[in-house]
Coordinates of N, CA, C and O and ligand atoms in Angstrom, one line a residue:
X21 N 0.8 -1.2 0.0 CA 0.0 0.0 0.0 C 0.9 1.3 0.0 O 0.7 2.2 -0.8
X22 N 1.8 1.2 0.9 CA 2.8 2.4 1.0 C 3.5 2.6 -0.3 O 3.6 3.7 -0.8
X23 N 3.9 1.5 -0.9 CA 4.7 1.6 -2.2 C 3.8 2.2 -3.3 O 4.2 3.1 -4.0
X24 N 2.5 1.8 -3.3 CA 1.6 2.3 -4.4 C 1.4 3.8 -4.1 O 1.4 4.5 -5.1
X25 N 1.3 4.1 -2.9 CA 1.0 5.6 -2.6 C 2.2 6.4 -3.1 O 2.1 7.4 -3.7
X26 N 3.4 5.9 -2.8 CA 4.6 6.6 -3.2 C 4.7 6.7 -4.7 O 4.9 7.8 -5.3
X27 N 4.4 5.5 -5.3 CA 4.4 5.5 -6.8 C 3.4 6.5 -7.4 O 3.7 7.2 -8.3
X28 N 2.2 6.5 -6.8 CA 1.2 7.4 -7.4 C 1.6 8.9 -7.1 O 1.3 9.8 -7.9
X29 N 2.2 9.1 -6.0 CA 2.7 10.4 -5.6 C 3.7 10.9 -6.6 O 3.7 12.0 -7.2
X30 N 4.7 10.0 -7.0 CA 5.7 10.3 -8.0 C 5.0 10.6 -9.3 O 5.4 11.6 -10.0
X31 N 4.1 9.7 -9.7 CA 3.4 9.9 -10.9 C 2.7 11.3 -10.9 O 2.8 12.0 -11.9
X32 N 2.1 11.6 -9.8 CA 1.4 12.9 -9.7 C 2.3 14.1 -9.9 O 2.0 15.0 -10.7
X33 N 3.5 13.9 -9.2 CA 4.4 15.0 -9.3 C 4.9 15.1 -10.8 O 5.1 16.2 -11.3
X34 N 5.2 14.0 -11.4 CA 5.6 13.9 -12.8 C 4.6 14.6 -13.7 O 5.0 15.5 -14.5
X35 N 3.4 14.2 -13.5 CA 2.3 14.8 -14.4 C 2.2 16.3 -14.2 O 2.0 17.1 -15.1
X36 N 2.3 16.6 -12.9 CA 2.2 18.0 -12.5 C 3.3 18.8 -13.2 O 3.0 19.9 -13.7
X37 N 4.5 18.3 -13.2 CA 5.6 19.1 -13.8 C 5.5 19.1 -15.3 O 5.8 20.1 -15.9
X38 N 5.0 18.0 -15.9 CA 4.8 18.0 -17.3 C 3.7 19.0 -17.7 O 3.9 19.7 -18.7
X39 N 2.7 19.1 -16.9 CA 1.6 20.1 -17.1 C 2.2 21.5 -17.1 O 1.9 22.3 -17.9
X40 N 3.1 21.7 -16.1 CA 3.7 23.0 -15.9 C 4.5 23.3 -17.1 O 4.5 24.5 -17.6
X41 N 5.3 22.4 -17.6 CA 6.1 22.6 -18.8 C 5.3 23.0 -19.9 O 5.6 24.0 -20.7
X42 N 4.2 22.3 -20.1 CA 3.3 22.7 -21.2 C 2.8 24.1 -21.1 O 2.8 24.8 -22.0
X43 N 2.5 24.4 -19.8 CA 2.0 25.8 -19.6 C 3.1 26.8 -20.0 O 2.8 27.8 -20.6
X44 N 4.3 26.5 -19.6 CA 5.4 27.5 -19.9 C 5.5 27.6 -21.4 O 5.7 28.7 -22.0
X45 N 5.4 26.5 -22.1 CA 5.4 26.5 -23.6 C 4.3 27.4 -24.2 O 4.5 28.1 -25.1
X46 N 3.2 27.3 -23.6 CA 2.0 28.1 -24.0 C 2.3 29.6 -23.9 O 1.9 30.4 -24.7
X47 N 3.0 29.9 -22.8 CA 3.2 31.3 -22.4 C 4.3 31.8 -23.3 O 4.4 33.0 -23.6
X48 N 5.2 30.9 -23.8 CA 6.4 31.4 -24.5 C 6.1 31.9 -25.9 O 6.8 31.6 -26.9
X49 N 5.1 32.7 -26.1 CA 4.9 33.5 -27.3 C 4.1 34.7 -26.8 O 3.4 34.7 -25.8
X50 N 4.2 35.7 -27.6 CA 3.5 37.0 -27.2 C 2.2 37.2 -27.9 O 1.9 36.6 -28.9
X51 N 1.4 38.0 -27.2 CA 0.0 38.3 -27.6 C 0.1 38.9 -29.1 O 0.9 39.8 -29.3
X52 N -0.7 38.4 -29.9 CA -0.7 38.9 -31.3 C -1.7 39.9 -31.6 O -1.8 40.5 -32.7
X53 N -2.5 40.1 -30.6 CA -3.6 41.2 -30.7 C -3.0 42.5 -30.4 O -3.3 43.2 -29.4
X54 N -2.1 43.0 -31.3 CA -1.4 44.2 -31.1 C -1.6 45.1 -32.3 O -1.5 44.6 -33.5
X55 N -2.0 46.3 -32.1 CA -2.2 47.2 -33.3 C -1.5 48.5 -33.1 O -1.0 48.8 -32.0
X56 N -1.4 49.3 -34.1 CA -0.9 50.6 -34.0 C -2.0 51.5 -34.7 O -2.4 51.2 -35.8
X57 N -2.3 52.6 -34.0 CA -3.3 53.5 -34.5 C -2.8 54.2 -35.7 O -1.8 54.9 -35.7
X58 N -3.4 53.9 -36.9 CA -3.0 54.6 -38.1 C -2.0 53.8 -38.9 O -1.6 54.3 -40.0
X59 N -1.6 52.6 -38.5 CA -0.6 51.9 -39.2 C -0.8 50.4 -39.2 O -1.8 49.9 -38.8
X60 N 0.2 49.7 -39.5 CA 0.2 48.2 -39.5 C 1.4 47.7 -38.8 O 2.3 48.4 -38.5
X61 N 1.4 46.4 -38.6 CA 2.6 45.7 -37.9 C 3.1 44.6 -38.8 O 2.4 44.1 -39.6
X62 N 4.4 44.4 -38.6 CA 5.1 43.2 -39.3 C 5.7 42.4 -38.2 O 6.3 43.0 -37.2
X63 N 5.7 41.1 -38.2 CA 6.2 40.3 -37.2 C 7.2 39.3 -37.7 O 7.0 38.7 -38.8
X64 N 8.3 39.2 -37.0 CA 9.2 38.1 -37.4 C 8.9 36.9 -36.4 O 8.4 37.1 -35.3
X65 N 9.1 35.7 -36.8 CA 8.9 34.5 -36.0 C 7.5 34.4 -35.4 O 7.3 33.7 -34.4
X66 N 6.6 35.0 -36.0 CA 5.2 34.8 -35.6 C 4.8 35.1 -34.2 O 3.8 34.5 -33.7
X67 N 5.6 35.9 -33.5 CA 5.2 36.2 -32.1 C 5.8 35.3 -31.1 O 5.5 35.4 -29.9
X68 N 6.7 34.4 -31.5 CA 7.4 33.5 -30.6 C 8.4 34.3 -29.8 O 8.8 35.5 -30.2
X69 N 9.0 33.8 -28.7 CA 10.0 34.5 -28.0 C 11.1 34.9 -28.9 O 11.6 34.1 -29.7
X70 N 11.6 36.1 -28.8 CA 12.6 36.6 -29.7 C 12.1 37.3 -30.9 O 12.8 38.0 -31.7
X71 N 10.8 37.2 -31.2 CA 10.2 37.9 -32.3 C 10.4 39.4 -32.2 O 10.3 40.0 -31.1
X72 N 10.5 40.0 -33.4 CA 10.6 41.5 -33.4 C 9.3 41.9 -34.1 O 8.9 41.4 -35.2
X73 N 8.6 42.8 -33.4 CA 7.4 43.4 -34.0 C 7.7 44.8 -34.5 O 8.3 45.6 -33.7
X74 N 7.4 45.0 -35.7 CA 7.8 46.3 -36.3 C 6.5 47.1 -36.5 O 5.5 46.6 -37.1
X75 N 6.5 48.3 -36.1 CA 5.3 49.2 -36.4 C 5.6 49.9 -37.8 O 6.7 50.5 -38.0
X76 N 4.6 49.9 -38.6 CA 4.8 50.5 -40.0 C 3.7 51.6 -40.1 O 2.5 51.4 -40.0
X77 N 4.2 52.8 -40.5 CA 3.3 53.9 -40.7 C 3.4 54.4 -42.1 O 4.4 54.2 -42.8
X78 N 2.3 55.0 -42.5 CA 2.3 55.6 -43.9 C 3.3 56.6 -44.1 O 3.9 57.2 -43.1
X79 N 3.6 56.9 -45.3 CA 4.5 58.0 -45.7 C 4.2 59.3 -45.0 O 3.0 59.7 -44.9
X80 N 5.2 59.9 -44.4 CA 5.0 61.2 -43.7 C 4.6 61.0 -42.3 O 4.4 62.0 -41.5
X81 N 4.5 59.7 -41.8 CA 4.2 59.4 -40.4 C 5.3 58.6 -39.8 O 6.0 57.9 -40.5
X82 N 5.4 58.6 -38.5 CA 6.4 57.7 -37.8 C 5.7 57.1 -36.6 O 4.8 57.6 -36.1
X83 N 6.2 55.9 -36.3 CA 5.6 55.2 -35.1 C 6.0 55.8 -33.8 O 7.2 56.1 -33.6
X84 N 5.1 56.0 -32.9 CA 5.3 56.6 -31.6 C 4.7 55.7 -30.5 O 3.6 55.3 -30.7
X85 N 5.4 55.5 -29.4 CA 6.7 56.0 -29.0 C 7.9 55.1 -29.4 O 9.0 55.4 -29.0
X86 N 7.6 54.0 -30.1 CA 8.7 53.1 -30.5 C 8.4 52.6 -31.9 O 7.3 52.5 -32.3
X87 N 9.5 52.2 -32.6 CA 9.3 51.7 -33.9 C 9.3 50.1 -33.9 O 8.8 49.5 -34.9
X88 N 9.8 49.5 -32.9 CA 9.7 48.1 -32.8 C 9.7 47.6 -31.3 O 10.0 48.4 -30.4
X89 N 9.3 46.3 -31.2 CA 9.3 45.7 -29.8 C 9.8 44.3 -30.0 O 9.7 43.7 -31.0
X90 N 10.2 43.7 -28.8 CA 10.8 42.4 -28.9 C 9.9 41.5 -27.9 O 9.5 42.0 -26.8
X91 N 9.7 40.3 -28.3 CA 8.9 39.4 -27.5 C 9.9 38.7 -26.5 O 10.8 38.0 -26.8
X92 N 9.7 39.0 -25.2 CA 10.5 38.5 -24.2 C 10.2 37.1 -23.8 O 9.1 36.6 -24.1
X93 N 11.2 36.4 -23.1 CA 11.0 35.0 -22.7 C 9.8 34.9 -21.8 O 9.2 33.8 -21.7
X94 N 9.3 35.9 -21.1 CA 8.1 35.8 -20.3 C 6.8 35.9 -21.1 O 5.7 36.0 -20.5
X95 N 6.9 36.0 -22.4 CA 5.7 36.1 -23.2 C 5.2 37.5 -23.3 O 4.0 37.6 -23.6
X96 N 6.0 38.5 -22.9 CA 5.5 39.8 -23.0 C 6.3 40.7 -24.0 O 7.5 40.4 -24.1
X97 N 5.6 41.6 -24.6 CA 6.4 42.5 -25.5 C 7.1 43.5 -24.7 O 6.7 43.9 -23.7
X98 N 8.3 43.9 -25.2 CA 9.0 44.9 -24.5 C 8.2 46.2 -24.4 O 7.3 46.4 -25.2
X99 N 8.4 46.9 -23.3 CA 7.6 48.0 -23.0 C 8.0 49.2 -23.9 O 9.1 49.3 -24.4
X100 N 7.0 50.1 -24.0 CA 7.3 51.3 -24.8 C 7.2 52.5 -23.8 O 6.3 52.5 -23.0
X101 N 8.1 53.4 -24.0 CA 8.2 54.5 -23.1 C 8.3 55.8 -23.9 O 8.9 55.8 -25.0
X102 N 7.6 56.8 -23.5 CA 7.7 58.1 -24.1 C 9.0 58.8 -23.7 O 9.7 58.3 -22.8
X103 N 9.4 59.9 -24.2 CA 10.7 60.6 -23.9 C 10.8 60.9 -22.4 O 11.8 61.1 -21.9
X104 N 9.6 61.0 -21.7 CA 9.7 61.2 -20.2 C 9.7 59.9 -19.5 O 9.4 59.9 -18.2
X105 N 10.0 58.8 -20.1 CA 10.1 57.5 -19.5 C 8.8 56.9 -19.0 O 8.7 55.9 -18.3
X106 N 7.7 57.5 -19.4 CA 6.4 57.0 -19.1 C 6.0 55.8 -20.0 O 6.2 55.9 -21.2
X107 N 5.4 54.8 -19.4 CA 5.0 53.6 -20.2 C 3.8 54.0 -21.1 O 2.8 54.5 -20.5
X108 N 3.9 53.7 -22.3 CA 2.8 54.0 -23.3 C 2.3 52.6 -23.8 O 3.1 51.8 -24.2
X109 N 1.0 52.3 -23.6 CA 0.5 51.0 -24.0 C 0.2 50.9 -25.5 O 0.5 49.8 -26.0
X110 N -0.3 51.9 -26.1 CA -0.7 51.8 -27.5 C 0.1 52.7 -28.4 O 0.1 53.9 -28.1
X111 N 0.7 52.1 -29.4 CA 1.5 52.9 -30.3 C 0.6 53.6 -31.3 O -0.6 53.2 -31.5
X112 N 1.1 54.7 -31.8 CA 0.3 55.4 -32.8 C 1.2 56.0 -33.9 O 2.4 56.2 -33.6
X113 N 0.7 56.2 -35.1 CA 1.4 56.8 -36.2 C 1.2 58.3 -36.0 O 0.1 58.8 -36.0
X114 N 2.3 59.0 -35.9 CA 2.3 60.5 -35.8 C 2.9 61.1 -37.0 O 3.9 60.6 -37.6
X115 N 2.3 62.2 -37.4 CA 2.8 62.9 -38.6 C 4.1 63.7 -38.2 O 4.2 64.2 -37.1
X116 N 5.0 63.6 -39.2 CA 6.2 64.5 -39.0 C 5.7 65.9 -39.0 O 4.8 66.3 -39.8
X117 N 6.2 66.7 -38.1 CA 5.8 68.1 -38.1 C 7.0 69.0 -38.3 O 8.1 68.7 -37.9
X118 N 6.7 70.1 -39.0 CA 7.7 71.1 -39.2 C 7.7 72.2 -38.2 O 6.6 72.5 -37.7
X119 N 8.8 72.7 -37.8 CA 8.8 73.8 -36.8 C 8.1 75.0 -37.3 O 8.1 75.2 -38.5
X120 N 7.5 75.7 -36.4 CA 6.8 76.9 -36.8 C 7.8 77.9 -37.4 O 8.8 78.2 -36.7
X121 N 7.5 78.5 -38.5 CA 8.4 79.5 -39.1 C 8.4 80.8 -38.3 O 7.5 81.0 -37.5
X122 N 9.4 81.6 -38.5 CA 9.4 82.9 -37.9 C 10.1 83.8 -38.9 O 10.9 83.4 -39.7
X123 N 9.7 85.1 -38.8 CA 10.3 86.1 -39.7 C 10.2 87.4 -39.1 O 9.2 87.8 -38.5
X124 N 11.3 88.2 -39.2 CA 11.2 89.6 -38.6 C 11.0 90.6 -39.7 O 11.4 90.3 -40.9
X125 N 10.2 91.6 -39.4 CA 9.8 92.6 -40.4 C 9.0 92.0 -41.5 O 9.1 92.4 -42.7
X126 N 8.3 91.0 -41.2 CA 7.4 90.4 -42.2 C 6.4 89.5 -41.5 O 6.3 89.4 -40.3
X127 N 5.6 88.8 -42.4 CA 4.6 87.9 -41.9 C 4.6 86.6 -42.7 O 5.2 86.6 -43.8
X128 N 3.9 85.6 -42.2 CA 3.7 84.4 -43.0 C 2.3 83.9 -42.8 O 1.7 84.2 -41.8
X129 N 1.8 83.3 -43.8 CA 0.5 82.7 -43.6 C 0.4 81.4 -44.4 O 1.1 81.2 -45.4
X130 N -0.5 80.5 -44.0 CA -1.3 80.6 -42.8 C -0.5 80.5 -41.5 O 0.5 79.8 -41.5
X131 N -1.0 81.1 -40.5 CA -0.3 81.0 -39.2 C -1.0 80.0 -38.4 O -2.1 80.2 -37.8
X132 N -0.5 78.8 -38.3 CA -1.1 77.6 -37.7 C -0.4 77.2 -36.4 O 0.7 77.6 -36.2
X133 N -1.1 76.4 -35.6 CA -0.5 75.9 -34.4 C 0.6 74.9 -34.8 O 1.6 74.9 -34.1
X134 N 0.3 74.1 -35.8 CA 1.4 73.2 -36.2 C 1.3 72.9 -37.7 O 0.2 73.2 -38.3
X135 N 2.4 72.5 -38.3 CA 2.5 72.2 -39.7 C 2.9 70.8 -39.9 O 3.9 70.4 -39.4
X136 N 2.2 70.1 -40.8 CA 2.5 68.7 -41.1 C 2.9 68.6 -42.5 O 2.8 69.6 -43.3
X137 N 3.5 67.5 -42.9 CA 4.0 67.3 -44.3 C 2.9 67.7 -45.3 O 1.7 67.3 -45.1
X138 N 3.3 68.5 -46.3 CA 2.3 68.9 -47.3 C 1.8 70.3 -47.1 O 1.4 71.0 -48.0
X139 N 1.9 70.8 -45.8 CA 1.5 72.2 -45.5 C 2.5 73.2 -46.1 O 3.7 72.9 -46.2
X140 N 1.9 74.3 -46.6 CA 2.8 75.3 -47.2 C 2.6 76.6 -46.4 O 1.5 76.9 -45.9
X141 N 3.6 77.4 -46.4 CA 3.5 78.8 -45.9 C 4.1 79.7 -46.9 O 5.0 79.4 -47.7
X142 N 3.6 81.0 -46.8 CA 4.1 82.0 -47.7 C 4.5 83.2 -46.8 O 3.9 83.5 -45.8
X143 N 5.6 83.8 -47.3 CA 6.2 84.9 -46.5 C 6.0 86.2 -47.3 O 6.0 86.2 -48.5
X144 N 5.8 87.3 -46.5 CA 5.7 88.6 -47.0 C 6.5 89.5 -46.1 O 6.4 89.4 -44.9
X145 N 7.1 90.5 -46.7 CA 7.8 91.5 -45.9 C 7.0 92.8 -45.7 O 6.2 93.1 -46.6
X146 N 7.3 93.4 -44.6 CA 6.7 94.7 -44.4 C 7.2 95.7 -45.5 O 8.2 95.5 -46.1
X147 N 6.4 96.8 -45.7 CA 6.8 97.8 -46.7 C 8.2 98.3 -46.4 O 8.6 98.5 -45.3
X148 N 8.9 98.4 -47.5 CA 10.3 98.9 -47.3 C 11.3 97.8 -47.1 O 12.5 98.0 -47.0
X149 N 10.8 96.5 -47.0 CA 11.7 95.4 -46.8 C 11.6 94.4 -48.0 O 10.6 94.3 -48.6
X150 N 12.8 93.8 -48.3 CA 12.9 93.0 -49.4 C 13.0 91.5 -49.0 O 13.8 91.3 -48.0
X151 N 12.3 90.6 -49.6 CA 12.4 89.2 -49.2 C 13.6 88.5 -49.8 O 13.8 88.5 -51.0
X152 N 14.4 87.9 -48.9 CA 15.5 87.0 -49.4 C 15.1 85.6 -49.0 O 14.5 85.4 -47.9
X153 N 15.5 84.6 -49.8 CA 15.2 83.3 -49.4 C 13.9 82.9 -50.1 O 13.4 83.6 -51.0
X154 N 13.3 81.8 -49.7 CA 12.1 81.3 -50.4 C 10.8 82.0 -49.9 O 10.6 82.1 -48.7
X155 N 10.1 82.5 -50.9 CA 8.8 83.1 -50.6 C 7.8 82.1 -50.1 O 6.9 82.4 -49.3
X156 N 7.8 80.9 -50.7 CA 6.9 79.9 -50.3 C 7.7 78.6 -49.9 O 8.7 78.3 -50.5
X157 N 7.3 78.0 -48.8 CA 8.0 76.8 -48.3 C 7.0 75.7 -48.0 O 5.9 76.0 -47.5
X158 N 7.3 74.5 -48.3 CA 6.4 73.4 -48.0 C 7.1 72.5 -47.0 O 8.3 72.2 -47.1
X159 N 6.3 72.0 -46.0 CA 6.7 71.1 -45.0 C 6.9 69.7 -45.7 O 6.0 69.1 -46.3
X160 N 8.1 69.2 -45.6 CA 8.4 67.9 -46.2 C 8.2 66.7 -45.2 O 8.0 67.0 -44.0
X161 N 8.1 65.5 -45.7 CA 7.8 64.4 -44.8 C 8.9 64.1 -43.8 O 8.6 63.3 -42.9
X162 N 10.0 64.7 -43.9 CA 11.1 64.5 -42.9 C 11.0 65.6 -41.8 O 11.9 65.6 -41.0
X163 N 10.0 66.4 -41.9 CA 9.8 67.4 -40.8 C 10.6 68.7 -41.1 O 10.8 69.5 -40.2
X164 N 11.1 68.8 -42.3 CA 11.9 70.0 -42.6 C 11.2 70.8 -43.7 O 10.5 70.2 -44.6
X165 N 11.4 72.1 -43.7 CA 10.8 73.0 -44.8 C 11.7 72.9 -46.0 O 13.0 72.9 -45.8
X166 N 11.1 72.9 -47.2 CA 12.0 73.0 -48.4 C 12.4 74.4 -48.6 O 12.0 75.3 -47.9
X167 N 13.2 74.6 -49.6 CA 13.7 76.0 -49.9 C 14.7 76.5 -48.8 O 15.3 75.7 -48.1
X168 N 14.8 77.8 -48.8 CA 15.7 78.4 -47.8 C 15.0 79.4 -46.9 O 13.9 79.9 -47.3
X169 N 15.5 79.6 -45.8 CA 14.9 80.5 -44.8 C 14.6 81.9 -45.4 O 15.5 82.5 -46.1
X170 N 13.4 82.3 -45.2 CA 13.0 83.7 -45.7 C 13.4 84.7 -44.7 O 13.2 84.6 -43.5
X171 N 14.0 85.8 -45.2 CA 14.5 86.9 -44.4 C 14.1 88.2 -45.0 O 14.1 88.3 -46.3
X172 N 13.6 89.1 -44.2 CA 13.3 90.4 -44.8 C 14.4 91.4 -44.5 O 14.8 91.6 -43.4
X173 N 14.9 91.9 -45.6 CA 16.0 92.9 -45.5 C 15.6 94.3 -45.8 O 14.7 94.5 -46.7
X174 N 16.2 95.2 -45.1 CA 16.0 96.6 -45.4 C 16.1 96.8 -46.9 O 17.2 96.5 -47.5
X175 N 15.1 97.4 -47.5 CA 15.1 97.6 -49.0 C 16.1 98.6 -49.5 O 16.4 98.5 -50.7
X176 N 16.6 99.5 -48.7 CA 17.5 100.5 -49.2 C 18.8 99.9 -49.7 O 19.4 99.1 -49.0
X177 N 19.1 100.2 -50.9 CA 20.3 99.6 -51.5 C 21.4 100.6 -51.8 O 21.1 101.8 -51.8
Ligands
LIG21 C1 -7.7 42.9 -28.8 O1 -7.3 44.1 -28.0 C2 -8.3 45.0 -27.9 C3 -7.8 46.2 -27.1 O2 -6.5 46.1 -26.8 C4 -9.5 44.4 -27.2 O3 -10.6 45.4 -27.2 C5 -10.0 43.2 -28.0 O4 -11.1 42.6 -27.4 C6 -8.9 42.2 -28.2 N1 -9.3 41.2 -29.1 C7 -9.0 39.9 -28.9 C8 -9.5 38.9 -29.9 O5 -8.4 39.5 -27.9
LIG22 C1 8.7 73.3 -52.1 O1 7.9 72.2 -52.5 C2 6.7 72.6 -53.1 C3 5.9 71.3 -53.4 O2 6.6 70.3 -53.9 C4 7.0 73.3 -54.5 O3 5.9 73.7 -55.1 C5 7.9 74.5 -54.2 O4 8.3 75.1 -55.4 C6 9.1 74.1 -53.3 N1 9.8 75.3 -52.9 C7 11.1 75.4 -53.0 C8 11.6 76.8 -52.6 O5 11.8 74.5 -53.3

């Protein structure tokens, strides 16, 4: 009787550890229900441990706050943090923005809060000033204005 009990105990422990192993195997892949707002994802190794998940955004947009994540051995994707080190749960595609232009002795229009790729501005100088540089500039997908900086110079020559 004692032997049978020991044998069944051993069997139980064996089955228990086998069950646990299976569990670990199940965990050893990352959740595939991952999206990025405004974009798509590409996966290497189908979400298994070591997989790299890449966020893909349309032209003129970039993935925020990270462009890729790695599937860790614990079955979790690497965390994403913003520049202030805060954890961000859901990635999003953000448009590249151009810095707001500035000009002295002149104006530009439209005067917007922010400028994204494709937006254009036009510069004009106050009376008596001459415009040097580009009169019209367009925000490019890399977040830079094309042309050259517009400057208003005293018109007296
Ligand atoms: C996928 O995730 C979203 C939010 O993160 C959740 O609302 C949805 O139910 C999930 N879908 C599945 C199939 O798990
Ligand atoms: C900037 O790009 C726009 C749109 O492609 C173009 O119309 C414009 O002439 C360019 N301006 C300069 C100064 O290159």
